[in-house]
């Protein structure tokens, strides 16, 4: 995640730097470092931000099409996103079987998820 995206999400969540630090369980100094680009934003922080954005939007919009329907997935039967019925949160679940994220590590998966329409709908 780039520092600009971090700041944008913080603003969409209507949080000050201090409030976001408390929400994420990190120090105010860490938030400053992420926003200034002095420190790389860890994947677990990025995923938590996406989760918070999802939760905020999900309260307003319940009719989200799950990933396996949106992508016509042929691997859904073996996928944890399908098993746990969290197809709108496939980006949050490790071990998904999506054709574009099968058999790759978490860092590569996150890079692909950043460009995926499932997550982009959430971040609009």
Short mmCIF file of C-alpha atoms in Angstrom, two decimals:
data_model
loop_
_atom_site.label_atom_id
_atom_site.label_comp_id
_atom_site.label_asym_id
_atom_site.label_seq_id
_atom_site.Cartn_x
_atom_site.Cartn_y
_atom_site.Cartn_z
CA UNK A 1 0.00 0.00 0.00
CA UNK A 2 1.26 3.44 -0.90
CA UNK A 3 1.26 6.27 1.63
CA UNK A 4 -1.35 8.22 -0.37
CA UNK A 5 -3.79 5.31 -0.22
CA UNK A 6 -3.20 5.02 3.52
CA UNK A 7 -4.07 8.70 4.04
CA UNK A 8 -7.13 8.42 1.78
CA UNK A 9 -8.49 5.45 3.72
CA UNK A 10 -7.85 7.18 7.05
CA UNK A 11 -9.88 10.15 5.82
CA UNK A 12 -12.67 7.91 4.49
CA UNK A 13 -12.82 6.29 7.93
CA UNK A 14 -13.12 9.81 9.43
CA UNK A 15 -10.24 9.21 11.84
CA UNK A 16 -7.44 11.42 13.08
CA UNK A 17 -3.95 9.95 13.06
CA UNK A 18 -4.21 9.32 16.79
CA UNK A 19 -7.63 7.64 16.45
CA UNK A 20 -6.43 5.42 13.62
CA UNK A 21 -3.39 4.39 15.65
CA UNK A 22 -5.67 3.36 18.50
CA UNK A 23 -7.95 1.48 16.11
CA UNK A 24 -5.04 -0.42 14.53
CA UNK A 25 -3.17 -0.96 17.79
CA UNK A 26 -0.08 0.96 16.67
CA UNK A 27 1.59 4.11 17.92
CA UNK A 28 0.92 7.60 16.63
CA UNK A 29 4.56 7.66 15.52
CA UNK A 30 3.91 4.56 13.37
CA UNK A 31 0.95 6.30 11.71
CA UNK A 32 3.14 9.35 11.02
CA UNK A 33 5.82 7.07 9.55
CA UNK A 34 3.33 5.31 7.26
CA UNK A 35 1.86 8.59 6.02
CA UNK A 36 5.27 10.17 5.43
CA UNK A 37 6.59 7.09 3.66
CA UNK A 38 9.37 6.60 6.20
CA UNK A 39 8.15 3.12 7.07
CA UNK A 40 6.62 0.50 4.78
CA UNK A 41 3.00 -0.24 5.64
CA UNK A 42 2.83 -3.87 6.86
CA UNK A 43 0.45 -6.24 5.10
CA UNK A 44 -1.53 -6.90 8.28
CA UNK A 45 -2.17 -3.15 8.67
CA UNK A 46 -3.23 -2.86 5.02
CA UNK A 47 -5.60 -5.81 5.34
CA UNK A 48 -7.08 -4.38 8.52
CA UNK A 49 -7.70 -1.04 6.80
CA UNK A 50 -9.45 -2.80 3.93
CA UNK A 51 -11.51 -4.76 6.45
CA UNK A 52 -12.56 -1.57 8.25
CA UNK A 53 -13.51 0.03 4.93
CA UNK A 54 -15.54 -3.06 4.06
CA UNK A 55 -17.34 -3.02 7.39
CA UNK A 56 -18.16 0.66 7.00
CA UNK A 57 -19.56 0.16 3.49
CA UNK A 58 -21.21 -3.17 4.30
CA UNK A 59 -23.45 -1.53 6.87
CA UNK A 60 -24.83 0.69 4.13
CA UNK A 61 -24.87 -1.85 1.29
CA UNK A 62 -25.78 -5.51 1.86
CA UNK A 63 -26.26 -6.60 -1.78
CA UNK A 64 -22.64 -7.27 -2.72
CA UNK A 65 -22.11 -10.01 -5.31
CA UNK A 66 -19.63 -12.62 -4.01
CA UNK A 67 -16.35 -13.13 -5.85
CA UNK A 68 -17.19 -16.63 -7.11
CA UNK A 69 -20.27 -15.26 -8.92
CA UNK A 70 -18.60 -12.09 -10.15
CA UNK A 71 -15.58 -14.02 -11.51
CA UNK A 72 -17.45 -17.19 -12.58
CA UNK A 73 -15.01 -19.19 -10.45
CA UNK A 74 -14.44 -22.84 -11.25
CA UNK A 75 -12.42 -23.41 -8.05
CA UNK A 76 -15.03 -22.22 -5.56
CA UNK A 77 -15.72 -25.65 -4.04
CA UNK A 78 -12.12 -25.79 -2.74
CA UNK A 79 -11.90 -22.14 -1.71
CA UNK A 80 -12.13 -20.84 1.87
CA UNK A 81 -13.92 -17.69 0.65
CA UNK A 82 -16.73 -19.94 -0.65
CA UNK A 83 -16.63 -22.32 2.31
CA UNK A 84 -17.05 -19.50 4.83
CA UNK A 85 -19.39 -17.46 2.57
CA UNK A 86 -17.19 -14.38 2.55
CA UNK A 87 -16.91 -13.81 -1.20
CA UNK A 88 -17.00 -10.07 -0.78
CA UNK A 89 -13.97 -10.38 1.52
CA UNK A 90 -11.85 -12.79 -0.55
CA UNK A 91 -8.99 -10.27 -0.38
CA UNK A 92 -8.95 -10.72 3.42
CA UNK A 93 -8.83 -14.52 3.45
CA UNK A 94 -5.53 -16.35 3.01
CA UNK A 95 -5.49 -19.52 0.91
CA UNK A 96 -8.15 -18.50 -1.60
CA UNK A 97 -8.25 -20.51 -4.81
CA UNK A 98 -9.07 -17.70 -7.22
CA UNK A 99 -7.53 -18.41 -10.61
CA UNK A 100 -5.28 -15.36 -10.24
CA UNK A 101 -4.07 -16.07 -6.68
CA UNK A 102 -3.67 -19.84 -6.55
CA UNK A 103 -0.36 -21.19 -5.28
CA UNK A 104 1.30 -17.84 -4.57
CA UNK A 105 2.48 -16.24 -1.35
CA UNK A 106 0.51 -13.66 0.62
CA UNK A 107 2.58 -10.68 -0.57
CA UNK A 108 1.93 -11.56 -4.23
CA UNK A 109 -1.76 -12.18 -3.46
CA UNK A 110 -2.11 -8.73 -1.91
CA UNK A 111 -0.53 -7.14 -5.00
CA UNK A 112 -3.08 -8.89 -7.24
CA UNK A 113 -5.98 -8.07 -4.88
CA UNK A 114 -5.10 -4.36 -5.01
CA UNK A 115 -5.88 -4.41 -8.74
CA UNK A 116 -8.94 -6.69 -8.55
CA UNK A 117 -12.46 -5.39 -9.22
CA UNK A 118 -13.76 -7.08 -6.04
CA UNK A 119 -11.61 -4.85 -3.84
CA UNK A 120 -11.85 -1.80 -6.11
CA UNK A 121 -15.63 -1.76 -5.66
CA UNK A 122 -15.07 -1.60 -1.91
CA UNK A 123 -12.52 1.20 -2.09
CA UNK A 124 -14.59 3.51 -4.31
#
